[in-house]
Coordinates of C-alpha atoms in Angstrom, one line a residue:
X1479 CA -20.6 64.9 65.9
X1480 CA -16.7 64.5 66.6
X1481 CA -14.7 67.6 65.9
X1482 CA -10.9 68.1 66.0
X1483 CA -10.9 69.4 69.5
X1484 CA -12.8 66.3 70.8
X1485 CA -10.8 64.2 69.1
X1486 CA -7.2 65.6 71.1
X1487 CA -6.0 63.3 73.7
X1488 CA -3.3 65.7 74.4
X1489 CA -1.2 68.5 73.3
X1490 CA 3.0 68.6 74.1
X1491 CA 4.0 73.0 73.9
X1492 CA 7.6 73.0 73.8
X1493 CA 10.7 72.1 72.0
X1494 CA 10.6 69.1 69.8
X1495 CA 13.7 67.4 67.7
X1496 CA 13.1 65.2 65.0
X1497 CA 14.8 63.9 61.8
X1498 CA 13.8 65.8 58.4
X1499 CA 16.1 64.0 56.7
X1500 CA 19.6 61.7 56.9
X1501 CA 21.3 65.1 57.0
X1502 CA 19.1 67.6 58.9
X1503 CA 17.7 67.7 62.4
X1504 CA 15.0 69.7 62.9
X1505 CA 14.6 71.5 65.8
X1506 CA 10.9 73.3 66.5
X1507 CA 11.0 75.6 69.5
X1508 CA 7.8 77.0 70.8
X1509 CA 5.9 73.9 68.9
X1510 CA 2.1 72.8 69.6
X1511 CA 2.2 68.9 68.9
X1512 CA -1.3 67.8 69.0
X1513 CA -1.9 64.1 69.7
X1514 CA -5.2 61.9 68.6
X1515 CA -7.3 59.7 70.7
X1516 CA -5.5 56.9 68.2
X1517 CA -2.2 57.8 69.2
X1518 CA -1.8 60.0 65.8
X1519 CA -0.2 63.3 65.2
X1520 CA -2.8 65.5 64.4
X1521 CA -1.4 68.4 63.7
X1522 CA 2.1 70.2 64.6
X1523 CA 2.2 73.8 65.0
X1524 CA 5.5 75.8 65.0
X1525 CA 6.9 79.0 66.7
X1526 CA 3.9 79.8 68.9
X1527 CA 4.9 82.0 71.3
X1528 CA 3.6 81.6 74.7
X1529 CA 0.9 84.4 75.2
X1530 CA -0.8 82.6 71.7
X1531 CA -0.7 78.8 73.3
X1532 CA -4.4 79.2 74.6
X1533 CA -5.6 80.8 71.1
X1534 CA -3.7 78.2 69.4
X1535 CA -5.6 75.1 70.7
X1536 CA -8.6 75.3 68.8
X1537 CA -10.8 74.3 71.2
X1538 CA -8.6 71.7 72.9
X1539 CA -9.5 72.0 76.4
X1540 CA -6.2 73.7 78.2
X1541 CA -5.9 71.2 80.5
X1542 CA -5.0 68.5 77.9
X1543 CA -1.7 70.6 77.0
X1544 CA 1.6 69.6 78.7
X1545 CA 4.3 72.2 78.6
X1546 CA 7.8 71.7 78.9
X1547 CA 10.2 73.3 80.5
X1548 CA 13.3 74.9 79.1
X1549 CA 15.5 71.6 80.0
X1550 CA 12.7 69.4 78.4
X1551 CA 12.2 68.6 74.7
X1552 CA 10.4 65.4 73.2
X1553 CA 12.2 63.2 70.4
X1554 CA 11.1 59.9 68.1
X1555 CA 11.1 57.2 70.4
X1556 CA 14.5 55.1 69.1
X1557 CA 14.4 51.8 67.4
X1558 CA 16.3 49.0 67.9
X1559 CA 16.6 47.0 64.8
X1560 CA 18.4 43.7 66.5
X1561 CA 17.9 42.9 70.3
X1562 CA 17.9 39.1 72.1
X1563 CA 15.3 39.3 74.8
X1564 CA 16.7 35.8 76.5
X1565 CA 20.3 37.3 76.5
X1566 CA 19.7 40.3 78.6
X1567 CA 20.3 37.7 81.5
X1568 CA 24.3 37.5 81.1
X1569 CA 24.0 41.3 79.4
X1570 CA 27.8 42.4 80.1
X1571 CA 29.7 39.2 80.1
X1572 CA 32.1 36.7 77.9
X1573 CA 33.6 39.3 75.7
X1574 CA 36.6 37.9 75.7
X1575 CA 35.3 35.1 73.3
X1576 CA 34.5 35.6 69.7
X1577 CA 31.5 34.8 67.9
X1578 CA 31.1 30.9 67.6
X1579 CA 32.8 30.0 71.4
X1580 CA 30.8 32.9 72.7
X1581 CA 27.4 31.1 71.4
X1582 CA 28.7 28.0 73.0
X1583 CA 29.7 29.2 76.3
X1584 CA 27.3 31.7 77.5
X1585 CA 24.3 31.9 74.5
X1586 CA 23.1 28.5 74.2
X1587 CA 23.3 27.3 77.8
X1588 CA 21.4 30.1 79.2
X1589 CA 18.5 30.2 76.4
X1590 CA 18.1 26.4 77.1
X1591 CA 16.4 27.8 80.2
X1592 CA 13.3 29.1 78.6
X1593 CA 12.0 25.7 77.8
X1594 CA 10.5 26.5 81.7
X1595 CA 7.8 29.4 80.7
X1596 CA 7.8 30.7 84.2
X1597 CA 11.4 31.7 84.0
X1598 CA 10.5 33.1 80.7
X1599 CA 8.3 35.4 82.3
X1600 CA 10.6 36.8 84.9
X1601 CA 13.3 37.1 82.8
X1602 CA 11.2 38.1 80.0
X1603 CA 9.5 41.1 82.2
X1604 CA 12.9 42.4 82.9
X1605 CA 14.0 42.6 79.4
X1606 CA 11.8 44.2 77.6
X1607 CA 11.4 46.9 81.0
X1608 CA 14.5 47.8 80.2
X1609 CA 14.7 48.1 76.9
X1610 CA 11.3 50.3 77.0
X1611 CA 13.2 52.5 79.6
X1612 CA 15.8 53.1 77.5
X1613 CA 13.8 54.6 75.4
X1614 CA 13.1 51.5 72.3
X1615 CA 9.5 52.6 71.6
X1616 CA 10.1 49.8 68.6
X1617 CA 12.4 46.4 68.9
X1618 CA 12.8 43.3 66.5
X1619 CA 13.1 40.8 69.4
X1620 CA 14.6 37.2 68.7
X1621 CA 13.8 34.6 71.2
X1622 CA 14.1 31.4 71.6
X1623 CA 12.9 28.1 70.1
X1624 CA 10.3 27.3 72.7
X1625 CA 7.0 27.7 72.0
X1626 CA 5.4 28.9 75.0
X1627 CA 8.3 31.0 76.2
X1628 CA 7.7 33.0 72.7
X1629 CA 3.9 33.7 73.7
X1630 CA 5.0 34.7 77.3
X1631 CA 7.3 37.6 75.7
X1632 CA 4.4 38.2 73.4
X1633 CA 2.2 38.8 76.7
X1634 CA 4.5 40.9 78.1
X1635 CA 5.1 43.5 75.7
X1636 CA 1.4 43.8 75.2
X1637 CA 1.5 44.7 78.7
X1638 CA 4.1 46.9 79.1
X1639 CA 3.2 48.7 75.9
X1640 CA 6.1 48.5 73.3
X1641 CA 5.7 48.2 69.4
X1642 CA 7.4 45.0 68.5
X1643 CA 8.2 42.5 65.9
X1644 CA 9.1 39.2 67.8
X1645 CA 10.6 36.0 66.6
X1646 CA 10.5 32.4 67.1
X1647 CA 13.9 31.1 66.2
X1648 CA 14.7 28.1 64.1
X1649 CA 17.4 25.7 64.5
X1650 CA 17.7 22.2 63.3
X1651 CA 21.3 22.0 62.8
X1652 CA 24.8 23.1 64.1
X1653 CA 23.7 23.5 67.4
X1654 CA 23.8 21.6 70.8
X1655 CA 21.4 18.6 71.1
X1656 CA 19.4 20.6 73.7
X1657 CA 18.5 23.3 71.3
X1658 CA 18.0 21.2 68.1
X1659 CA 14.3 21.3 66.4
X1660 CA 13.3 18.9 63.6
X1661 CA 12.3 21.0 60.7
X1662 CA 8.7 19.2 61.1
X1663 CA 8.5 20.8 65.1
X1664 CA 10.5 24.0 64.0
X1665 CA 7.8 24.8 60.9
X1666 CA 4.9 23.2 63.3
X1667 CA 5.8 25.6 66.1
X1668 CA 6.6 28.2 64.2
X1669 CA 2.9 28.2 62.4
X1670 CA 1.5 27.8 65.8
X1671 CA 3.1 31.1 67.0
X1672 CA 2.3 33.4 64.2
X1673 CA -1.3 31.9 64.7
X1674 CA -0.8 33.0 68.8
X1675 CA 0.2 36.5 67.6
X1676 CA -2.9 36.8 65.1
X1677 CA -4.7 35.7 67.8
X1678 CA -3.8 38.2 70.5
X1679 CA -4.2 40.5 67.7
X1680 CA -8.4 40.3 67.0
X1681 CA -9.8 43.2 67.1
X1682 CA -7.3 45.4 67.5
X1683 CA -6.8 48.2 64.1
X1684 CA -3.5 48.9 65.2
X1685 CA -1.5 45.9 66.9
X1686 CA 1.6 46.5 68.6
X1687 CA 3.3 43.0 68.2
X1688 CA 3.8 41.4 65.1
X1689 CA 5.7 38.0 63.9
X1690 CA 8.5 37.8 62.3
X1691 CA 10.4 34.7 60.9
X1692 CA 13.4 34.4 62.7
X1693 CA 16.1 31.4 61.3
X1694 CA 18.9 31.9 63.9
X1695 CA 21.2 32.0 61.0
X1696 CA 22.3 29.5 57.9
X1697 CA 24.8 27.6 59.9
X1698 CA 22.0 26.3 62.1
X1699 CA 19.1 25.9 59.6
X1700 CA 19.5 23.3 57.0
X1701 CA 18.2 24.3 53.4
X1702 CA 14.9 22.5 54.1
X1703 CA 14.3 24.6 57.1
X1704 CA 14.9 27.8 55.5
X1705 CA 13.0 26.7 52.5
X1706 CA 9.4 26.3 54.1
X1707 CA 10.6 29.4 56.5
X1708 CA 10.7 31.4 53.0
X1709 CA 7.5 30.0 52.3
X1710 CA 5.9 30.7 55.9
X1711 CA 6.9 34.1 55.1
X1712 CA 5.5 34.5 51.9
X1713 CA 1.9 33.2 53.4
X1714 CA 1.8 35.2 56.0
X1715 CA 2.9 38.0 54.3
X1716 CA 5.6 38.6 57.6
X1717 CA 9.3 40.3 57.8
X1718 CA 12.0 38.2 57.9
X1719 CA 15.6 38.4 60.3
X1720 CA 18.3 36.4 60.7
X1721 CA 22.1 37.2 60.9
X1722 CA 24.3 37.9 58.4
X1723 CA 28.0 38.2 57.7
X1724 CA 28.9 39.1 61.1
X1725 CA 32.5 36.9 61.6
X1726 CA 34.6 35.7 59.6
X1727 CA 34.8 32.5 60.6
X1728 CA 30.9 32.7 60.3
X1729 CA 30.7 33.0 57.0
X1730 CA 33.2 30.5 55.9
X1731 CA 31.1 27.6 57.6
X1732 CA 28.2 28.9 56.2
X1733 CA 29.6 28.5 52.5
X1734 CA 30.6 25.0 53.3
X1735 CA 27.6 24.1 54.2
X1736 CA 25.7 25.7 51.3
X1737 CA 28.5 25.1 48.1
X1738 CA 25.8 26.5 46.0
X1739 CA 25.1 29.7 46.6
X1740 CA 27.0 32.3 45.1
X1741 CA 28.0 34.2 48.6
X1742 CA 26.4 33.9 52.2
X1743 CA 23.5 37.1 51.1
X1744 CA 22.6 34.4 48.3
X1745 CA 21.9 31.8 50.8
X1746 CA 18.9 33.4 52.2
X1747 CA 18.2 34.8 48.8
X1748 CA 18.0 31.5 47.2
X1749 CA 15.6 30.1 49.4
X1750 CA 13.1 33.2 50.2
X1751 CA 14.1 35.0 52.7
X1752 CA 15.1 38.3 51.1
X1753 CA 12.8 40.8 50.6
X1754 CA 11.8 44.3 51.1
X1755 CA 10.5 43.3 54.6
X1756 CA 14.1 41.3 55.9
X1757 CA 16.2 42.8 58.3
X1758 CA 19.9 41.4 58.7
X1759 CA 21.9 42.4 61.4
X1760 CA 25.9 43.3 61.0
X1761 CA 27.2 42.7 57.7
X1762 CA 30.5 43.2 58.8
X1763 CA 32.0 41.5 56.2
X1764 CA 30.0 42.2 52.9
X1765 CA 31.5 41.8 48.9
X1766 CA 29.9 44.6 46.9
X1767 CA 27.8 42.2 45.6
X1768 CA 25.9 41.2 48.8
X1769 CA 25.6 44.3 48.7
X1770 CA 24.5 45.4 45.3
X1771 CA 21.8 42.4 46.2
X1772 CA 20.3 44.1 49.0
X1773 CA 19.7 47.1 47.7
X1774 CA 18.5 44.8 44.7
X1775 CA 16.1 43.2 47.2
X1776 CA 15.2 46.3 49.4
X1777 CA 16.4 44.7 52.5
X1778 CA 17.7 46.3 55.8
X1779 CA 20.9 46.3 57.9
X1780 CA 20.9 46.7 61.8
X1781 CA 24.3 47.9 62.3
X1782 CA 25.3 46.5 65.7
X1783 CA 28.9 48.3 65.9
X1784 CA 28.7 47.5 70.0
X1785 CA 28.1 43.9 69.6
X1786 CA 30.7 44.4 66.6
X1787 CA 33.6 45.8 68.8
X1788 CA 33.1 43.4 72.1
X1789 CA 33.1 39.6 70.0
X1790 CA 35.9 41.3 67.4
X1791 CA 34.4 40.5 64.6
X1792 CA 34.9 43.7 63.0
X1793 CA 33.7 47.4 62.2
X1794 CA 31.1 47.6 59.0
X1795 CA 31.3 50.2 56.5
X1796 CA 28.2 52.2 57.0
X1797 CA 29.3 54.6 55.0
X1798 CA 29.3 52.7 51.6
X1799 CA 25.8 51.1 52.8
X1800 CA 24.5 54.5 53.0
X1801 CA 26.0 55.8 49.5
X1802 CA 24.4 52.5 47.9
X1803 CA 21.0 53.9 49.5
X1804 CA 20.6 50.6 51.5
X1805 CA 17.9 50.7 54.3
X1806 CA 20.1 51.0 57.7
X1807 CA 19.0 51.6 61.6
X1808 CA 20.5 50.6 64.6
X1809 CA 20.9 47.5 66.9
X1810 CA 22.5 46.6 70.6
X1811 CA 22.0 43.4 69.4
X1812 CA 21.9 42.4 73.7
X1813 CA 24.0 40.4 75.1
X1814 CA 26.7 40.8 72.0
X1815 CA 26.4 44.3 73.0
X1816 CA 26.7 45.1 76.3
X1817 CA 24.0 47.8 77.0
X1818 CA 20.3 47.7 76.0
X1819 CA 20.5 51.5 74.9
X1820 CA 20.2 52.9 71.6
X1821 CA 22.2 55.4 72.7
X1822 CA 25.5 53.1 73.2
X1823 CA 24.6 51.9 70.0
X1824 CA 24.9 55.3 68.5
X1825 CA 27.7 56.2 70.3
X1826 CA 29.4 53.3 69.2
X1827 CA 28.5 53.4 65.4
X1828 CA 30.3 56.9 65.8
X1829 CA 33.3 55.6 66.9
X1830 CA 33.5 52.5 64.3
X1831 CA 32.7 55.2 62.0
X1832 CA 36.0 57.4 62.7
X1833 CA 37.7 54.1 63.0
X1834 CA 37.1 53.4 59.3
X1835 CA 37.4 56.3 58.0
X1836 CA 37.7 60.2 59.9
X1837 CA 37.0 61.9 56.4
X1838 CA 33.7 60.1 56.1
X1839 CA 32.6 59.0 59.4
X1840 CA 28.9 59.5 60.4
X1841 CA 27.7 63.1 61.6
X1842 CA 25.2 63.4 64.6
X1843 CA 22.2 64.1 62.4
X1844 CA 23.0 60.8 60.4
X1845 CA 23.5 58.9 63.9
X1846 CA 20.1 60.3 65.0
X1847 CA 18.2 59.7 61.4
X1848 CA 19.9 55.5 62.0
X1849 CA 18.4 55.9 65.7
X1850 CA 14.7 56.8 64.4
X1851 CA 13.9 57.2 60.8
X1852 CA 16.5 54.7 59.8
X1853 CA 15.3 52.0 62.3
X1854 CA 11.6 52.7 61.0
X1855 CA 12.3 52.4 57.3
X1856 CA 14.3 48.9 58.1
X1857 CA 11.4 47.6 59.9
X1858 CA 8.8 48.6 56.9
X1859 CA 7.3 51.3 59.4
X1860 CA 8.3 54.8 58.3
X1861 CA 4.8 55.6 56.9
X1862 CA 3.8 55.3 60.8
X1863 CA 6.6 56.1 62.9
X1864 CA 10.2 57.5 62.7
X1865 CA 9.2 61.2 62.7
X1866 CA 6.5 63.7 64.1
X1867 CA 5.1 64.2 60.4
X1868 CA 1.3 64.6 60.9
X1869 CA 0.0 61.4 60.7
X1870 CA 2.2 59.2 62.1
X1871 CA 1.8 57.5 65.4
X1872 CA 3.1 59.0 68.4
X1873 CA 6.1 57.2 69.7
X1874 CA 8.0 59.2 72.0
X1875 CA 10.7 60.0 74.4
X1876 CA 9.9 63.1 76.7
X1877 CA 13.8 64.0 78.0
X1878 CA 14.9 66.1 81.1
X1879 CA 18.2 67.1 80.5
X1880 CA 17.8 68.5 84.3
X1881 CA 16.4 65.2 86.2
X1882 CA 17.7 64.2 89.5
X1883 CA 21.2 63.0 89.5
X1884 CA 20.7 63.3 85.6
X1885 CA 24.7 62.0 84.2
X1886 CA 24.9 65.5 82.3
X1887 CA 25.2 68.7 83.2
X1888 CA 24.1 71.8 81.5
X1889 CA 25.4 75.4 81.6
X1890 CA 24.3 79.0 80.6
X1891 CA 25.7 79.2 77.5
X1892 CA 24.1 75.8 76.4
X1893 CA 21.1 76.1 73.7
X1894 CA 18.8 73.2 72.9
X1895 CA 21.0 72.1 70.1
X1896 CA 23.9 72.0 72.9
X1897 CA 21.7 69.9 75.3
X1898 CA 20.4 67.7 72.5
X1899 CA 23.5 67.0 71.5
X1900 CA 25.0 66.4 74.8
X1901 CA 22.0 64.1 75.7
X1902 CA 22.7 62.1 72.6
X1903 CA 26.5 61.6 73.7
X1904 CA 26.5 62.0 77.8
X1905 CA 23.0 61.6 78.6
X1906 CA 21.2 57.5 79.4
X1907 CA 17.9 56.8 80.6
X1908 CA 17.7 58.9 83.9
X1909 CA 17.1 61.3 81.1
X1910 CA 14.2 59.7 79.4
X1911 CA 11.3 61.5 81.7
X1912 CA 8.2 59.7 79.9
X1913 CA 8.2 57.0 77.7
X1914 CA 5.1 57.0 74.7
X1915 CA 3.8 54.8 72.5
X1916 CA 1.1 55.0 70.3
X1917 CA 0.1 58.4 72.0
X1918 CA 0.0 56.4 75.4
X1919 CA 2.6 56.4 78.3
X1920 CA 4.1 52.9 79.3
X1921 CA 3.7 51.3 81.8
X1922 CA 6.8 49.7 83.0
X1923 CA 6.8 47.1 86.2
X1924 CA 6.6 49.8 89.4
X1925 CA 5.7 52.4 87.6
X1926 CA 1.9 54.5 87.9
X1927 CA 1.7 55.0 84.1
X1928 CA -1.9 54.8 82.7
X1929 CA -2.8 51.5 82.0
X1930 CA -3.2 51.1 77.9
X1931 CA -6.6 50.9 76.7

């Protein structure tokens, strides 16, 4: 018969931080965290001082506990709501260019590449290893039209271990001829890869991957396209993302093209693709209407103030998003953004924040809430991650505010709030000591993580 200590993969005794709420960060010092052989906070015990650890474990054999030291705590494992996987390769270049030549100089020549599966792969592996290292436990991945390169970024995130919702993207229209789909080949391929993930999928109670319908964005789906993409969506019962609002000049071609709709939010609205599982990144540039409409419809926002900042297109006003009670996390949105960190992304949504307005800009324990529990409740996942309520699944960062050649330095007189805090604004993935998710360490190329079972 199974009892609860057989049934404890590990324990973590330490300091843990996690969001409580949008406006409190919770931080449990002298904390048991006690981790199930499905990944699953068991239980969380707090303030048990050291001398009670061993009468604390109920039976959990003492080896299975890890205990931090004083410079080490364990935080949520971040979400990025908005990521390329195919533009990591020119990560950190054009942004002198806005939006539309940017797409056209550096975006579409270089993810006409991945027609070639084996490039996929390598570039593929790189990607998503260094997205995992900087600590995205969970990542809504767009990536390109081809078929076959989508399955090989499919593979390789089952192997290296990340929780992932990954796209196909769809283009008929508005784009160069090497990148153009029909809408027959775009649904057709489409089908084929949410039939791939399902496949890769058997058996398992508690995937990792899961598809998501990905058109680019209006200007380059014709209202056909997005029509049977709304309806792939609906069958499948899958989230949706796309882009949304992001540049001005964006959403004026976007209403020429579709005279119809009442704004560029109705455009997806109008043909099925908004919903309480759609994620749409920036909204830069969004009438109180688009917005009244997604709170309407439940949808979520990936704010991608990094991406926003390097193509100009402008800073959006989280702060009214927030007071509408409209589902928001965080995006790099790589290679708009120029680092593959949540943490930039934070530190970035901070300063668009004070740009817009110093009397309301974002405190740290809202930035943090966007990084985790924000992120989580745009993806449709906060009953399972986010947090470390009991019965969620353990997605994790272990940091070491004391690593070798760590980019932060901590005194005396700093407590763990002080190193949390300076960690959150100073600190990158040096820091980021162990990677977890679903209670199991990642195993990132070169590394001697335990391979996932």
């Amino acid at each position: 018969m199974k009892t609860f200590a057989s049934s404890i993969s590990k324990v973590f005794y330490g300091t843990l931080i996690h969001s409580r709420s949008i406006k409190e960060i919770e931080y449990i010092k002298q904390g048991l965290l006690f981790i199930d052989d499905q990944g699953k906070i068991a239980k969380l015990v707090k303030g048990v001082a050291h001398d009670k650890v061993d009468a604390s474990l109920e039976g959990v054999a003492s080896e299975k506990v890890v205990h931090l030291h004083q410079g080490q705590f364990i935080i949520p494992g971040f979400i990025d709501t908005h990521i390329h996987a195919p533009q990591y390769t020119f990560c950190g270049n054009g942004h002198d260019l806005p939006l539309l030549e940017w797409l056209d100089t550096y975006t579409f020549p270089r993810e006409s590449k991945f027609q070639d599966a084996e490039y996929a792969r390598k570039l593929y592996t790189k990607s998503v290893a260094r997205s995992l290292r900087n600590g995205t436990t969970s990542a809504c991945w767009f990536a390109t039209i081809h078929l076959d390169a989508c399955k090989e970024l499919v593979n390789i995130i089952q192997e290296q271990g990340q929780r992932a919702y990954v796209g196909k993207v769809n283009m008929n229209q508005n784009s160069p001829d090497f990148l153009v789909e029909t809408t027959e080949s775009s649904v057709r391929d489409t089908r084929a890869f949410i039939d791939y993930v399902k496949e890769v999928n058997t058996g398992n109670n508690s995937p990792l991957v899961t598809p998501i319908i990905t058109p680019r964005f209006a200007i380059s789906c014709d209202s056909e396209l997005l029509t049977e993409l709304g309806k792939l969506a609906a069958e499948y019962d899958l989230p949706i993302q796309s882009h949304l609002c992001e540049n001005l000049n964006e959403i004026g071609f976007t209403m020429s093209l579709f005279p119809n709709s009442a704004n560029y939010t109705s455009v997806y609205a109008d043909h099925g693709l908004l919903n309480d599982r759609t994620i749409m990144a920036h909204c830069v540039h969004m009438k109180d209407e688009e917005l009244d409409l997604m709170k309407e419809k439940n949808a979520g926002i990936s704010h991608c103030a990094n991406s926003n900042f390097n193509l100009k297109s402008g800073m959006a006003d989280v702060r009214k998003m927030l007071n509408k009670d409209i589902k928001v996390g965080l995006g790099t949105d790589v290679a708009g953004g120029y680092s593959p960190s949540i943490l930039e992304a934070l530190r970035s949504s901070r300063t668009a924040s004070v740009a817009r307005n110093m009397e309301t800009s974002l405190i740290v324990a809202e930035l943090f809430y966007l990084a985790t529990v924000g992120g989580a409740r745009v993806m449709e996942l906060d009953d399972k991650i986010g947090n470390f309520e009991v019965g969620k699944e353990f997605d994790a960062i272990l940091v070491n505010t004391q690593v070798e050649n760590t980019p932060m330095d901590v005194f005396d007189h700093d407590s763990v709030e002080t190193q949390f805090e300076k960690y959150l604004f100073v600190g990158d993935d040096r820091n980021n000591e162990k990677i977890y998710v679903q209670g199991k360490e990642v195993r990132l190329p070169g590394t001697i993580a335990a391979p996932r079972k």
